[in-house]
Amino acid sequence: MQHLIDTLDLSDAQIAQLLDDARAFKQQHPSHLLRDKLLMTLFFEASTRTRSSFEVAAKRLGAAVVHLDPGKSSTKKGESLEDTFANLCAMEPDGVIIRHSENEAPGILADMQMTSVINAGAGNYAHPTQALLDLFTLMEHFDGKIQGKTLAIVGDIISSRVASSAIRLLTRMGMHVVLVAPKPFMPQSDLPRYERLEDVMDKVDVIMSLRAQLERHASPIFDDYEEYAEHYCINAERLGSRDILILHPGPVMRNIDISDEILEDPRCKVLTQVKNGVYMRMAILKLLLLDS
Ligand code: CP
């Protein structure tokens, strides 16, 4: 039984396989490879992209999907995460896709060895399927040649599981990663760190903009996000004619993270990331449910 808790769980060969399969799925929609499989989604935090793209991916491969809404489940009556999971597993799903606010939650469930567990985002530590779909988007754009390219992660890095997973996966794939954030959003790191976006604009091939995750701040860090935007928003003036790819995991705070104008610019791949997310998640489901 294989789980996907962190990209560190994957061998180099498995990452290469995922990229090949995602590419193949994008070129030609497959037959119902997972016809007899049942997946359950268990999202303790809000999601638009990850939950729906897992569901689309599973259904495109012929699997059935059941969603449990923790807000309307017996979690509300005090049932523990482990008991909820064990009861779902008693219905014999082939995998459970979980999002949780605690970094450790998916790993705890995986250790119970009752079904395959897929981490759909946990705390501020890991969002492995986002990192993989971003890798796919980068490989597609740069025709497989991402080694030595420089990516700047910009924004609320300290709160971001997207940033944590991207750093682990993209440095492993040979990219240079630099961090750009105001002091309260900057984590401890061995990577190059900058406070001013202007200091990296001529050095980077890719910018990954991140949302300020207000829900994870104990108290407001900025009184006014327009002040933050003045320094960190990816806008036409700041980007100019530079050949820089713009990524964002979503949801985008318009005109704070990225301007309306740049969201329409061909250099901005936000919706390509979402589209690629379906193909990468199809590849992930195939790997975990069929190939392992
Ligand atoms: N990128 C991402 O995790 O988006 P959702 O929170 O909408 O799933």
XYZ file of C-alpha atoms and ligand atoms in Angstrom:
300
model
C 0.000 0.000 0.000
C 1.578 3.293 -1.026
C 0.762 6.717 0.388
C 1.630 10.231 -0.793
C 2.292 12.320 2.299
C 5.289 14.288 1.018
C 7.187 14.352 -2.286
C 10.042 12.781 -0.303
C 7.946 9.574 -0.415
C 8.558 9.389 -4.171
C 11.653 7.996 -5.870
C 13.178 9.865 -8.813
C 11.830 7.124 -11.087
C 8.305 7.600 -9.705
C 8.483 11.378 -10.263
C 9.597 10.763 -13.856
C 6.721 8.275 -14.266
C 4.215 10.823 -12.905
C 5.429 13.451 -15.386
C 5.236 10.979 -18.287
C 1.742 9.817 -17.299
C 0.442 13.370 -16.762
C 1.755 14.311 -20.225
C 0.140 11.239 -21.782
C -3.190 11.894 -20.046
C -3.124 15.480 -21.307
C -2.537 14.341 -24.896
C -5.141 11.624 -24.881
C -7.872 11.096 -22.331
C -7.477 7.530 -21.108
C -9.922 4.715 -20.812
C -11.404 3.924 -17.433
C -8.233 2.614 -15.782
C -9.700 2.912 -12.257
C -13.142 1.543 -13.118
C -13.478 -0.600 -9.970
C -11.914 1.841 -7.519
C -13.538 3.900 -4.790
C -11.968 7.084 -3.402
C -13.072 9.169 -0.454
C -12.282 12.852 0.064
C -12.061 14.226 3.582
C -11.359 17.970 3.619
C -11.112 19.606 7.049
C -10.145 22.913 5.371
C -11.731 24.770 2.467
C -10.679 23.947 -1.090
C -11.795 24.824 -4.596
C -9.020 23.496 -6.822
C -7.542 20.478 -5.029
C -10.778 18.797 -4.019
C -12.548 19.309 -7.330
C -9.535 18.391 -9.437
C -9.026 15.145 -7.499
C -12.699 14.390 -8.069
C -12.483 15.198 -11.788
C -9.260 13.161 -12.092
C -10.816 10.146 -10.363
C -13.993 10.329 -12.443
C -12.080 10.731 -15.715
C -10.351 7.457 -14.819
C -13.658 5.774 -14.036
C -13.384 5.678 -10.233
C -16.251 6.430 -7.882
C -15.782 9.270 -5.367
C -17.532 9.850 -2.054
C -17.041 13.148 -0.230
C -17.393 13.443 3.520
C -17.951 17.013 4.710
C -16.402 17.140 8.205
C -18.611 20.135 9.012
C -21.649 17.884 8.690
C -20.089 14.663 9.971
C -19.834 13.037 13.388
C -16.624 15.057 13.878
C -19.163 17.614 15.118
C -20.210 15.090 17.828
C -16.623 14.678 18.995
C -15.489 11.689 16.923
C -11.693 11.696 16.593
C -9.868 11.945 13.267
C -8.537 8.396 13.672
C -11.997 6.968 14.423
C -13.549 8.864 11.512
C -10.852 7.479 9.220
C -11.183 3.905 10.565
C -14.958 4.014 10.006
C -14.512 5.258 6.431
C -11.947 2.494 5.856
C -14.482 -0.079 7.055
C -16.375 0.744 3.826
C -13.273 -0.445 1.901
C -12.220 2.565 -0.176
C -9.082 2.199 -2.269
C -7.801 5.558 -1.049
C -8.606 8.536 1.157
C -7.626 12.052 0.102
C -7.268 14.293 3.126
C -6.723 17.997 3.813
C -6.098 19.064 7.401
C -4.760 22.021 9.376
C -2.268 19.810 11.271
C 1.039 18.992 9.562
C 1.067 15.443 10.950
C -2.556 14.414 10.252
C -2.087 12.615 6.877
C 0.991 10.756 8.168
C -0.864 9.567 11.285
C -3.628 8.107 9.097
C -1.119 6.544 6.686
C 0.590 4.803 9.629
C -2.719 3.060 10.412
C -2.137 1.140 7.108
C -5.857 0.771 6.359
C -5.917 2.320 2.868
C -3.767 4.554 0.652
C -3.652 8.080 2.039
C -3.070 11.095 -0.192
C -2.138 14.403 1.417
C -4.183 17.170 -0.239
C -2.539 19.856 1.918
C -1.568 19.702 5.586
C -0.755 22.652 7.856
C 2.143 24.711 6.597
C 4.402 21.722 5.845
C 3.270 19.837 2.778
C 1.059 20.072 -0.301
C 2.791 17.460 -2.451
C 0.248 17.273 -5.275
C 0.493 21.063 -5.782
C 4.296 20.814 -5.993
C 3.982 17.994 -8.541
C 1.497 19.881 -10.731
C 3.751 22.943 -10.568
C 6.706 20.776 -11.594
C 4.630 19.459 -14.525
C 3.715 23.021 -15.562
C 7.375 24.100 -15.393
C 8.621 21.045 -17.325
C 5.989 21.662 -19.982
C 6.863 25.351 -20.325
C 10.652 24.891 -20.359
C 10.516 21.748 -22.507
C 11.960 19.630 -19.697
C 14.953 21.930 -19.127
C 14.383 23.367 -15.648
C 17.829 22.590 -14.197
C 19.575 25.844 -13.312
C 16.456 27.985 -13.733
C 15.731 30.362 -10.863
C 12.345 30.562 -9.179
C 11.415 33.268 -6.676
C 8.728 32.423 -4.132
C 7.058 35.700 -3.181
C 4.665 36.399 -0.329
C 3.519 34.676 2.845
C 6.138 31.930 2.712
C 6.174 31.156 6.433
C 2.509 30.051 6.411
C 2.648 28.230 3.104
C 2.601 24.459 2.602
C 2.800 25.181 -1.146
C 6.138 26.938 -0.572
C 7.459 24.153 1.713
C 6.665 21.426 -0.809
C 7.853 23.481 -3.794
C 11.202 24.152 -2.109
C 11.770 20.444 -1.400
C 10.718 19.227 -4.858
C 12.041 21.966 -7.150
C 15.505 22.185 -5.539
C 15.678 18.379 -5.841
C 14.945 18.796 -9.574
C 17.871 21.212 -9.910
C 16.158 24.593 -9.764
C 17.539 27.526 -7.775
C 14.918 28.857 -5.369
C 15.059 32.303 -3.753
C 12.619 33.682 -1.195
C 11.132 37.187 -1.304
C 8.962 38.445 1.535
C 8.559 41.105 4.193
C 10.168 40.045 7.490
C 6.977 38.690 9.145
C 6.347 36.375 6.158
C 9.933 35.116 5.843
C 10.888 31.711 7.334
C 14.327 30.636 8.535
C 16.047 29.115 5.524
C 19.399 28.342 3.932
C 18.031 29.660 0.627
C 18.842 33.209 -0.554
C 16.345 35.604 1.074
C 15.330 39.086 -0.113
C 13.008 41.703 1.282
C 12.687 43.699 -1.949
C 11.131 42.173 -5.073
C 13.070 44.677 -7.205
C 16.324 42.998 -6.110
C 15.441 39.722 -7.882
C 13.467 40.817 -10.945
C 16.493 40.620 -13.251
C 17.674 37.260 -11.863
C 14.617 35.015 -12.059
C 12.931 32.851 -14.686
C 9.814 32.130 -12.634
C 7.864 33.902 -9.897
C 5.590 31.859 -7.668
C 3.320 34.385 -5.965
C 1.546 33.308 -2.758
C -1.556 34.533 -0.980
C -1.288 36.196 2.415
C -2.929 33.468 4.532
C -4.873 35.657 6.921
C -6.579 32.629 8.485
C -3.228 31.304 9.751
C -2.087 34.547 11.418
C -2.797 34.767 15.147
C -3.106 38.544 14.729
C -3.065 40.752 11.610
C 0.488 41.296 10.303
C -0.485 44.153 8.004
C -3.254 46.638 8.855
C -3.591 47.344 5.213
C -2.861 44.851 2.425
C -2.666 47.706 -0.071
C 0.600 48.606 1.607
C 1.776 44.992 1.089
C 0.611 45.131 -2.539
C 2.605 48.305 -3.159
C 5.787 46.293 -2.615
C 4.894 42.720 -3.642
C 2.031 42.734 -6.166
C 3.118 41.300 -9.528
C 1.936 44.059 -11.842
C 2.756 45.331 -15.329
C 5.032 48.082 -14.087
C 7.108 45.681 -12.003
C 7.205 42.890 -14.616
C 7.840 45.099 -17.673
C 8.782 43.081 -20.752
C 10.758 40.495 -18.803
C 10.352 36.877 -19.886
C 9.265 35.623 -16.452
C 6.694 32.865 -15.945
C 4.123 33.733 -13.261
C 2.651 30.965 -11.097
C 0.201 31.087 -8.187
C -1.458 28.111 -6.459
C -4.695 30.039 -5.905
C -6.843 31.505 -4.645
C -5.315 34.730 -6.006
C -5.998 37.940 -4.097
C -6.487 40.149 -7.149
C -4.402 43.343 -7.188
C -2.691 42.281 -3.956
C -0.803 39.169 -5.122
C -1.117 39.681 -8.908
C -2.764 42.549 -10.801
C -5.853 42.050 -12.979
C -3.762 42.956 -16.013
C -1.049 40.356 -15.343
C -3.649 37.673 -14.627
C -4.680 38.128 -18.298
C -1.062 38.154 -19.537
C 0.176 35.049 -21.416
C 3.149 34.853 -19.044
C 0.737 34.097 -16.209
C -0.058 30.346 -15.991
C -2.537 30.266 -13.105
C -5.285 28.488 -15.064
C -2.756 26.236 -16.810
C -1.691 25.107 -13.332
C -5.316 24.236 -12.523
C -5.750 22.346 -15.814
C -2.459 20.487 -15.290
C -3.571 19.663 -11.757
C -6.219 17.310 -13.114
C -3.683 15.445 -15.300
C -1.081 15.242 -12.547
C -3.685 13.972 -10.073
C -4.784 11.344 -12.618
C -1.138 10.247 -12.764
C -0.904 10.210 -8.957
C -4.051 8.072 -8.619
C -2.739 5.657 -11.255
C 0.613 5.381 -9.461
C -0.868 4.784 -6.017
C -3.840 2.591 -6.924
C -2.568 0.613 -9.919
C 1.203 0.699 -10.202
C 2.247 0.220 -6.540
N -3.950 25.333 -4.604
C -4.877 24.928 -3.693
O -4.574 24.138 -2.770
O -6.110 25.485 -3.877
P -7.408 25.068 -3.043
O -7.166 25.518 -1.604
O -8.555 25.771 -3.669
O -7.529 23.570 -3.085
